[in-house]
Tab-separated table of C-alpha atoms and ligand atoms in Angstrom:
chain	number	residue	atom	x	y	z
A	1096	UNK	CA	11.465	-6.845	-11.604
A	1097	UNK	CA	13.086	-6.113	-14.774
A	1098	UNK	CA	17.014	-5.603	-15.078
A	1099	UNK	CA	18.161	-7.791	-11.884
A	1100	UNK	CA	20.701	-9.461	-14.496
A	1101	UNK	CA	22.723	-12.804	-14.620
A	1102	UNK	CA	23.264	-13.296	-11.145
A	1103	UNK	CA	20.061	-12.523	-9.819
A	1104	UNK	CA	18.282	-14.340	-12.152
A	1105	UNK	CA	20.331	-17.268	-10.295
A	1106	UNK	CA	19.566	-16.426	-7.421
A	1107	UNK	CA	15.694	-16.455	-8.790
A	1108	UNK	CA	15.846	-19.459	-9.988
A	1109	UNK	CA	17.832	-20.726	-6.202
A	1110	UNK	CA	14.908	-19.399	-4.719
A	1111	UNK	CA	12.406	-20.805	-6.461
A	1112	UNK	CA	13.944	-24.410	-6.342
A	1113	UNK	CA	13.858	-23.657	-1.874
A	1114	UNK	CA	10.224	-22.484	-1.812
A	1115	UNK	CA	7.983	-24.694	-4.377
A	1116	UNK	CA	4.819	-23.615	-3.250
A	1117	UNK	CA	5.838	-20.320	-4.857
A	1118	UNK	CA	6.659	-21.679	-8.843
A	1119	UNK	CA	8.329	-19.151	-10.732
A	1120	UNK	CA	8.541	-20.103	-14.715
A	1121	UNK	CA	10.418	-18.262	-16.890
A	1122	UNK	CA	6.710	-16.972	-18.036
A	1123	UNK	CA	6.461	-15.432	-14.588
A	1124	UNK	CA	10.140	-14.014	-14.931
A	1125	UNK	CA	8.068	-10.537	-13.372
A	1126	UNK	CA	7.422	-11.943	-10.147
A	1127	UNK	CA	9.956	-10.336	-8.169
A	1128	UNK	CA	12.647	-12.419	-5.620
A	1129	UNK	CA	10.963	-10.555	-2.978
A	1130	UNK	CA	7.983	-12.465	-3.659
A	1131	UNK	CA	9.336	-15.601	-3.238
A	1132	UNK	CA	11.352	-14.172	-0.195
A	1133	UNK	CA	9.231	-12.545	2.364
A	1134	UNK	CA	7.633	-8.764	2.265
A	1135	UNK	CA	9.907	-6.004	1.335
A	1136	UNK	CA	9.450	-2.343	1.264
A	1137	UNK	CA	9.471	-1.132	-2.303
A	1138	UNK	CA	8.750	2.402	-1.095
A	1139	UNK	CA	10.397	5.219	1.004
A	1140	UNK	CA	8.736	5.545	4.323
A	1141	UNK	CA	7.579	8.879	3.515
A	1142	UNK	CA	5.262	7.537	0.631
A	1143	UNK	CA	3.253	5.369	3.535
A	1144	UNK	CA	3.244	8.835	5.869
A	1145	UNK	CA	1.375	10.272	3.553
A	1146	UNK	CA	-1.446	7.737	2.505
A	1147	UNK	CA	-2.000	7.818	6.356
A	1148	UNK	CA	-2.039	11.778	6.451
A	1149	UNK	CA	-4.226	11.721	3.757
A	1150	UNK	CA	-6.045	9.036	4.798
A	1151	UNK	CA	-6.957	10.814	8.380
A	1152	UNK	CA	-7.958	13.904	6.656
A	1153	UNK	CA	-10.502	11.677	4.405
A	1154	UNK	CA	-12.122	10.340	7.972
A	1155	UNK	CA	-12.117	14.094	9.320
A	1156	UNK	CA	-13.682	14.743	5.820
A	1157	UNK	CA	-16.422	12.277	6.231
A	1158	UNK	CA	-17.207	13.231	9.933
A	1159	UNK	CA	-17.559	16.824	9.126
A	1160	UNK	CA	-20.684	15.604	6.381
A	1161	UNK	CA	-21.517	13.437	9.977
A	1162	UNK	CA	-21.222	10.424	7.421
A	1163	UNK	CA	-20.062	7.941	10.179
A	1164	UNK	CA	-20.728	5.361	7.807
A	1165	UNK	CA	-17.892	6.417	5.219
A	1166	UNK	CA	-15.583	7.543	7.651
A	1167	UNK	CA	-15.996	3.954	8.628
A	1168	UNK	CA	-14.988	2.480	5.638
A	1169	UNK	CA	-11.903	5.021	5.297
A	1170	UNK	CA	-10.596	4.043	8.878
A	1171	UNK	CA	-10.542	0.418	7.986
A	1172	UNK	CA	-7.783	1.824	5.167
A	1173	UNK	CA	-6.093	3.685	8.099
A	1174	UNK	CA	-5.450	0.604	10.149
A	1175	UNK	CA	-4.183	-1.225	7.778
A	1176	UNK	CA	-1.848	1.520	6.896
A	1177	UNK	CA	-0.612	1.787	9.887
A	1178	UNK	CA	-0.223	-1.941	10.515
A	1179	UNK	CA	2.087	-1.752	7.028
A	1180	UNK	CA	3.804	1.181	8.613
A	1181	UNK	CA	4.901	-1.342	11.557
A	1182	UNK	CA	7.200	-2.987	8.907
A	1183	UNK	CA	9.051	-0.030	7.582
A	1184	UNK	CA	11.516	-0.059	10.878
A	1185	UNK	CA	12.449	-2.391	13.514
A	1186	UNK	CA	12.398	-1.653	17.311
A	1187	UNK	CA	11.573	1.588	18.554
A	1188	UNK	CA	9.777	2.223	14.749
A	1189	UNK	CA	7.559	-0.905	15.556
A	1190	UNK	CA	6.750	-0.170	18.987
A	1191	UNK	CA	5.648	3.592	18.246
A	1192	UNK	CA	3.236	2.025	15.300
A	1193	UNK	CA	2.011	-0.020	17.817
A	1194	UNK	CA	0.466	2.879	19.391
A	1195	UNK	CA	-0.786	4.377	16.347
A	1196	UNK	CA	-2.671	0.829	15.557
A	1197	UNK	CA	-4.307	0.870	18.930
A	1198	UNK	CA	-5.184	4.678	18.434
A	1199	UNK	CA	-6.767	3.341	14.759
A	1200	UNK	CA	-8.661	0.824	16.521
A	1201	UNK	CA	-9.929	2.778	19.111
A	1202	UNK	CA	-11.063	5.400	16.718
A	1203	UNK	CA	-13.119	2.896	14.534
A	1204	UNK	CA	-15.053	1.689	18.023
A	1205	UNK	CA	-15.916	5.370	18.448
A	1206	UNK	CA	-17.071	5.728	14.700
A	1207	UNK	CA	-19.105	2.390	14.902
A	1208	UNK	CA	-20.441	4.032	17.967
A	1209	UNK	CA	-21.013	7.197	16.362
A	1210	UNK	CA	-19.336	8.908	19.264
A	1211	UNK	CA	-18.339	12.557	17.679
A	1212	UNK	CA	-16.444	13.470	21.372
A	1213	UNK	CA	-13.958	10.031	21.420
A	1214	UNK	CA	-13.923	10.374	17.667
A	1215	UNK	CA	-12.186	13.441	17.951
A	1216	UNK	CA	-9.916	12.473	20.699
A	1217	UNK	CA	-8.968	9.385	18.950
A	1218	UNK	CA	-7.904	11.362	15.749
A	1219	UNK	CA	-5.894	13.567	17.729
A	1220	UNK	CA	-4.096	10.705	19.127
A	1221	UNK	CA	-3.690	9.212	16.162
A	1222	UNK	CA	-2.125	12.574	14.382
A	1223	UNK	CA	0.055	13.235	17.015
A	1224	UNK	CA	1.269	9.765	16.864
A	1225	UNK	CA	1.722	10.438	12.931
A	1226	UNK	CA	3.620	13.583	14.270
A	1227	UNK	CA	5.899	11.616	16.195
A	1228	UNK	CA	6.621	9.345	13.763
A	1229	UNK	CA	7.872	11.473	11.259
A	1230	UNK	CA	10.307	12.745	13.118
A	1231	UNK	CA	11.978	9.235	14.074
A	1232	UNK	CA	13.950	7.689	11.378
A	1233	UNK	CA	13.626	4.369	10.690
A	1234	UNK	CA	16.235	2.192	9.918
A	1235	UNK	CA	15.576	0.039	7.325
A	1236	UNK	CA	14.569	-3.540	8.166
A	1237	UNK	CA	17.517	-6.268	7.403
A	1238	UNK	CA	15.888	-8.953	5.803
A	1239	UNK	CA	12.530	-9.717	3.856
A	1240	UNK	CA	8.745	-10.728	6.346
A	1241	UNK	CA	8.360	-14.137	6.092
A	1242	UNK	CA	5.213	-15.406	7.109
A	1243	UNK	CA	3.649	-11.839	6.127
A	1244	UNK	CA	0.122	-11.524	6.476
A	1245	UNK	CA	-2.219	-8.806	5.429
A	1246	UNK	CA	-5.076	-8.108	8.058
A	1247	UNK	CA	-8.237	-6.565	6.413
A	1248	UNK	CA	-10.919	-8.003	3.403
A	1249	UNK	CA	-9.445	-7.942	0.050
A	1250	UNK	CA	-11.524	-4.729	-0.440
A	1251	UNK	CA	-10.096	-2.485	2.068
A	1252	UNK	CA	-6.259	-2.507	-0.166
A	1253	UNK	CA	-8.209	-1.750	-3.069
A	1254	UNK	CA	-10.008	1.199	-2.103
A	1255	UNK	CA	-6.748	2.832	-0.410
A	1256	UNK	CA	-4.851	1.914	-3.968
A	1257	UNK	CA	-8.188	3.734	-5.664
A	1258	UNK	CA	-7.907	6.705	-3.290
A	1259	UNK	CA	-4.231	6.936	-4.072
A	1260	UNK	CA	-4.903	6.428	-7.804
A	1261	UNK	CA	-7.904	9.704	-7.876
A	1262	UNK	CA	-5.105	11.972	-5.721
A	1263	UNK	CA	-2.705	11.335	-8.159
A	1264	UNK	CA	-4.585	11.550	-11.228
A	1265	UNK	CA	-6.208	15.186	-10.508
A	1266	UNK	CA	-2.473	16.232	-8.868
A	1267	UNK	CA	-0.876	19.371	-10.237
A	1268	UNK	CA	2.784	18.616	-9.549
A	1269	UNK	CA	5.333	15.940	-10.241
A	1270	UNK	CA	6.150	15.708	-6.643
A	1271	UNK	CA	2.509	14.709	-5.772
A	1272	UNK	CA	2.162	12.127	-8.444
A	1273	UNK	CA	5.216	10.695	-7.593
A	1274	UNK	CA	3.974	10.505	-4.047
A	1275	UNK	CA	0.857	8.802	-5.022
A	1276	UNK	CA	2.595	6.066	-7.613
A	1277	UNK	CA	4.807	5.160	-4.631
A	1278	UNK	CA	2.117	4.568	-2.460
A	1279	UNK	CA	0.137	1.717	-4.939
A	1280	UNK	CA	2.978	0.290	-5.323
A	1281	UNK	CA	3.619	-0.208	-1.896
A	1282	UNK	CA	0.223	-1.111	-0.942
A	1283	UNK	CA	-0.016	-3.674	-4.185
A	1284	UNK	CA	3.499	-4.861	-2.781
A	1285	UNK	CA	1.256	-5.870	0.332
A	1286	UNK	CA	-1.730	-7.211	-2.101
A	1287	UNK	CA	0.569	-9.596	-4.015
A	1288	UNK	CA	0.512	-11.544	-0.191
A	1289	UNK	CA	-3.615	-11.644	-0.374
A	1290	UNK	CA	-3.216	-14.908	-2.286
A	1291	UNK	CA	-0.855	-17.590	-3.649
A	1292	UNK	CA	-1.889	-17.771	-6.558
A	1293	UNK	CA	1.259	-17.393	-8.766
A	1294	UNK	CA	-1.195	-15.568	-11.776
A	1295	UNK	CA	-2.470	-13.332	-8.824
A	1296	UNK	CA	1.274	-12.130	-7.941
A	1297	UNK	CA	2.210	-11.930	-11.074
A	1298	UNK	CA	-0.736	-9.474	-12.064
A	1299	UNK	CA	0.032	-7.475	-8.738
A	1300	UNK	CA	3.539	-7.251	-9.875
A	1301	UNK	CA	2.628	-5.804	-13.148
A	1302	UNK	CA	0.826	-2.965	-10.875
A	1303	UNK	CA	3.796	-2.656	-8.887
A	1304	UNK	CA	6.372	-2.618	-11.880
A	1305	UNK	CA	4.158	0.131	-13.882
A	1306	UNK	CA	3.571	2.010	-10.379
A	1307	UNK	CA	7.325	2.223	-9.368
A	1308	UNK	CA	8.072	3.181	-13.059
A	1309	UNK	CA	5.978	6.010	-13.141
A	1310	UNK	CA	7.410	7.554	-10.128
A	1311	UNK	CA	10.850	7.192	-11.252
A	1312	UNK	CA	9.273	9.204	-14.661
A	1313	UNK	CA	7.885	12.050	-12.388
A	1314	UNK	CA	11.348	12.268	-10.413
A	1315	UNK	CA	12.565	13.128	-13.664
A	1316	UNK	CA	9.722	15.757	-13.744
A	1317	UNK	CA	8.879	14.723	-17.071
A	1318	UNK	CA	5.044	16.088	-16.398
A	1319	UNK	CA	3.496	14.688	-19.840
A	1320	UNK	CA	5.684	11.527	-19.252
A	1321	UNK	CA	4.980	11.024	-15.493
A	1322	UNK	CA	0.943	10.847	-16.072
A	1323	UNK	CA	0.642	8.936	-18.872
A	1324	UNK	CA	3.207	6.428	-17.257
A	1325	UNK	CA	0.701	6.972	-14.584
A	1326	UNK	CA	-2.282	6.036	-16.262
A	1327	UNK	CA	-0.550	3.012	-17.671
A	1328	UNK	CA	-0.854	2.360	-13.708
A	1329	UNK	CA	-4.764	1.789	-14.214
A	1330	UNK	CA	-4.238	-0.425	-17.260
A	1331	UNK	CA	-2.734	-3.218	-15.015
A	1332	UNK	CA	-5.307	-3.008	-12.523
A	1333	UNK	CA	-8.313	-3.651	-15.056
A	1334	UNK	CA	-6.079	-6.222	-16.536
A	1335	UNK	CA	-6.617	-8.177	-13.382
A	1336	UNK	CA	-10.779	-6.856	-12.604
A	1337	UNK	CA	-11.043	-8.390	-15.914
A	1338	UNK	CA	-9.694	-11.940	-14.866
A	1339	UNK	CA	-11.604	-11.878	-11.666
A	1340	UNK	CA	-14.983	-10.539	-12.275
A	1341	UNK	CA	-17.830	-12.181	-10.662
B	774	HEC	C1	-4.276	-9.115	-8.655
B	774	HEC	C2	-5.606	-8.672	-8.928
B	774	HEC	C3	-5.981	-7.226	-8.737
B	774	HEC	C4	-5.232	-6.118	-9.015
B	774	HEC	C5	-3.833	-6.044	-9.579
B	774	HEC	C6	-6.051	-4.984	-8.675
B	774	HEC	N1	-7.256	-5.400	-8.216
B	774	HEC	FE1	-8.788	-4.208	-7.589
B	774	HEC	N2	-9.908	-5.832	-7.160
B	774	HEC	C7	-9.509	-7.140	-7.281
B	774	HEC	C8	-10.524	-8.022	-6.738
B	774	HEC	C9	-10.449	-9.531	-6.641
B	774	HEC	C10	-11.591	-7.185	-6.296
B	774	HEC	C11	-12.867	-7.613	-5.592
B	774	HEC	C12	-12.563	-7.445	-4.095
B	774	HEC	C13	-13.671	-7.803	-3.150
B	774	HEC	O1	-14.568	-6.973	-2.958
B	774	HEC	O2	-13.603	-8.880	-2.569
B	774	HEC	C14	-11.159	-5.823	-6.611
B	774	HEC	C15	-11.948	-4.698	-6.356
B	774	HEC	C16	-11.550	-3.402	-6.571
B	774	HEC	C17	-12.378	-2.244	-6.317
B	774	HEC	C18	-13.815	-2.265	-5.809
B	774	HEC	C19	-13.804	-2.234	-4.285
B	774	HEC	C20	-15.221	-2.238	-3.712
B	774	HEC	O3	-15.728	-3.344	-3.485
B	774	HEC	O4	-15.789	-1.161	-3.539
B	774	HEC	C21	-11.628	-1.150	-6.635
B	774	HEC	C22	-12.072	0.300	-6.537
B	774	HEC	C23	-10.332	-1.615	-7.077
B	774	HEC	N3	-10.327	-2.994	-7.032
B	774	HEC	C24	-9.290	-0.776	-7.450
B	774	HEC	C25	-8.056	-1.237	-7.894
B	774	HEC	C26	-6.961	-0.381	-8.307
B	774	HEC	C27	-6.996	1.124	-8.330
B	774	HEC	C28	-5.930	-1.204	-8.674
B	774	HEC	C29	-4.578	-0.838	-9.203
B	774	HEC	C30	-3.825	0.213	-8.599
B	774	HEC	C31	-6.389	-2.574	-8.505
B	774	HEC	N4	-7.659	-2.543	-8.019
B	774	HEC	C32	-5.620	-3.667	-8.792
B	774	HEC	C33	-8.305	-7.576	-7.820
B	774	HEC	C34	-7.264	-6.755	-8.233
């Protein structure tokens, strides 16, 4: 990130000499320290509350059309949401996400099964769980994930960051977009882990630098501002499609 100054850049350039397999140049000077580090949250918890929320209401969504297929797809997202969520506290936090990944999983074998009755039950579970949750308050975990590893195809991040990209390009208030900036760059925080590649997390920083400057542009409630710093958001994402198309 941008503006770390003198002494981080130091402590950059310390970290980089520890962890080779992880080569930060001066040309890669936006790869963050976390990077090199271990996963850290870039986000308030809140943001990730509300990808799942949203995320569960997209399933309920897809089961009221009775597209099981789709509702599928969007439960894949919620798992892996609430695995991230797991990392946002320690203890208690972690042991109550715990639940909420079992009540994911359990409502993906009822989808696959197309079982409308323990699809419904599962959802419940899974929203009360998201009920609970919001009222704990996590404290903040100590030091960066080593070792962090992102369950889930490639393809399941990048339609959660798409969802999150539509809800906050059609939002009507700053509050909402700011929401939905926090939540790519959270979720591209967790991308940046899909690979090694040191052009790979340098392109998923770029998301994650444009995302978490937009939201600070909406807290301002600078409306004009705050969407086309928003937009800019999308520009760094094709910048990548367009290295890796197929
Ligand atoms: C670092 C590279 C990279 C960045 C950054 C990136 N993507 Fe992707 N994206 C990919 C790759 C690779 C695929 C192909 C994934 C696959 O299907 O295996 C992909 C596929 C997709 C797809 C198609 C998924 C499908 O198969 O239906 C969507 C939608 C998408 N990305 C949205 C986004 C959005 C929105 C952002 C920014 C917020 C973004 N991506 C940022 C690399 C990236």
């Amino acid at each position: 990130m941008r503006g770390r100054g003198f002494l981080g850049a130091i402590a950059l350039g310390l970290v980089a000499s520890l962890l080779p397999s992880v080569p930060v140049s001066p040309a890669d000077a936006d790869v963050p320290r976390a990077a090199a580090k271990g996963y850290a949250p870039v986000a308030p918890v809140s943001a990730l509350h509300a990808a799942l929320e949203s995320n569960l209401k997209q399933v309920r969504s897809w089961l009221d059309d009775g597209d099981f297929d789709s509702a599928e797809q969007t439960a894949h997202g919620l798992a892996a949401l609430a695995w991230l969520h797991g990392f946002q506290g320690e203890d208690a936090w972690r042991r109550k996400t715990s639940a909420l990944r079992d009540a994911c999983a359990g409502l993906s074998t009822a989808l696959r099964r197309k079982n409308a009755a323990a699809c419904d039950r599962a959802m419940r579970a899974c929203s009360d769980l998201l009920a609970e949750l919001a009222k704990m308050k996590p404290a903040a975990p100590t030091s960066p994930v080593k070792d962090f590893r992102p369950p889930g195809p490639t393809k399941t991040w990048m339609l959660l960051m798409d969802g999150a990209y539509v809800d906050g390009k059609t939002s009507t208030s700053s509050a909402e977009l700011e929401r939905q900036a926090l939540v790519i760059a959270e979720e591209v925080n967790v991308v940046t882990w899909l690979r090694a590649d040191p052009r790979w997390r340098k392109m998923t920083g770029d998301v994650r630098a444009a995302a978490l400057l937009a939201a600070e542009t909406a807290r301002k409630d600078n409306r004009d501002a705050a969407r086309k710093a928003f937009k800019t958001i999308y520009t760094r994402c094709e910048a990548c499609h367009n290295e890796n198309k197929r």
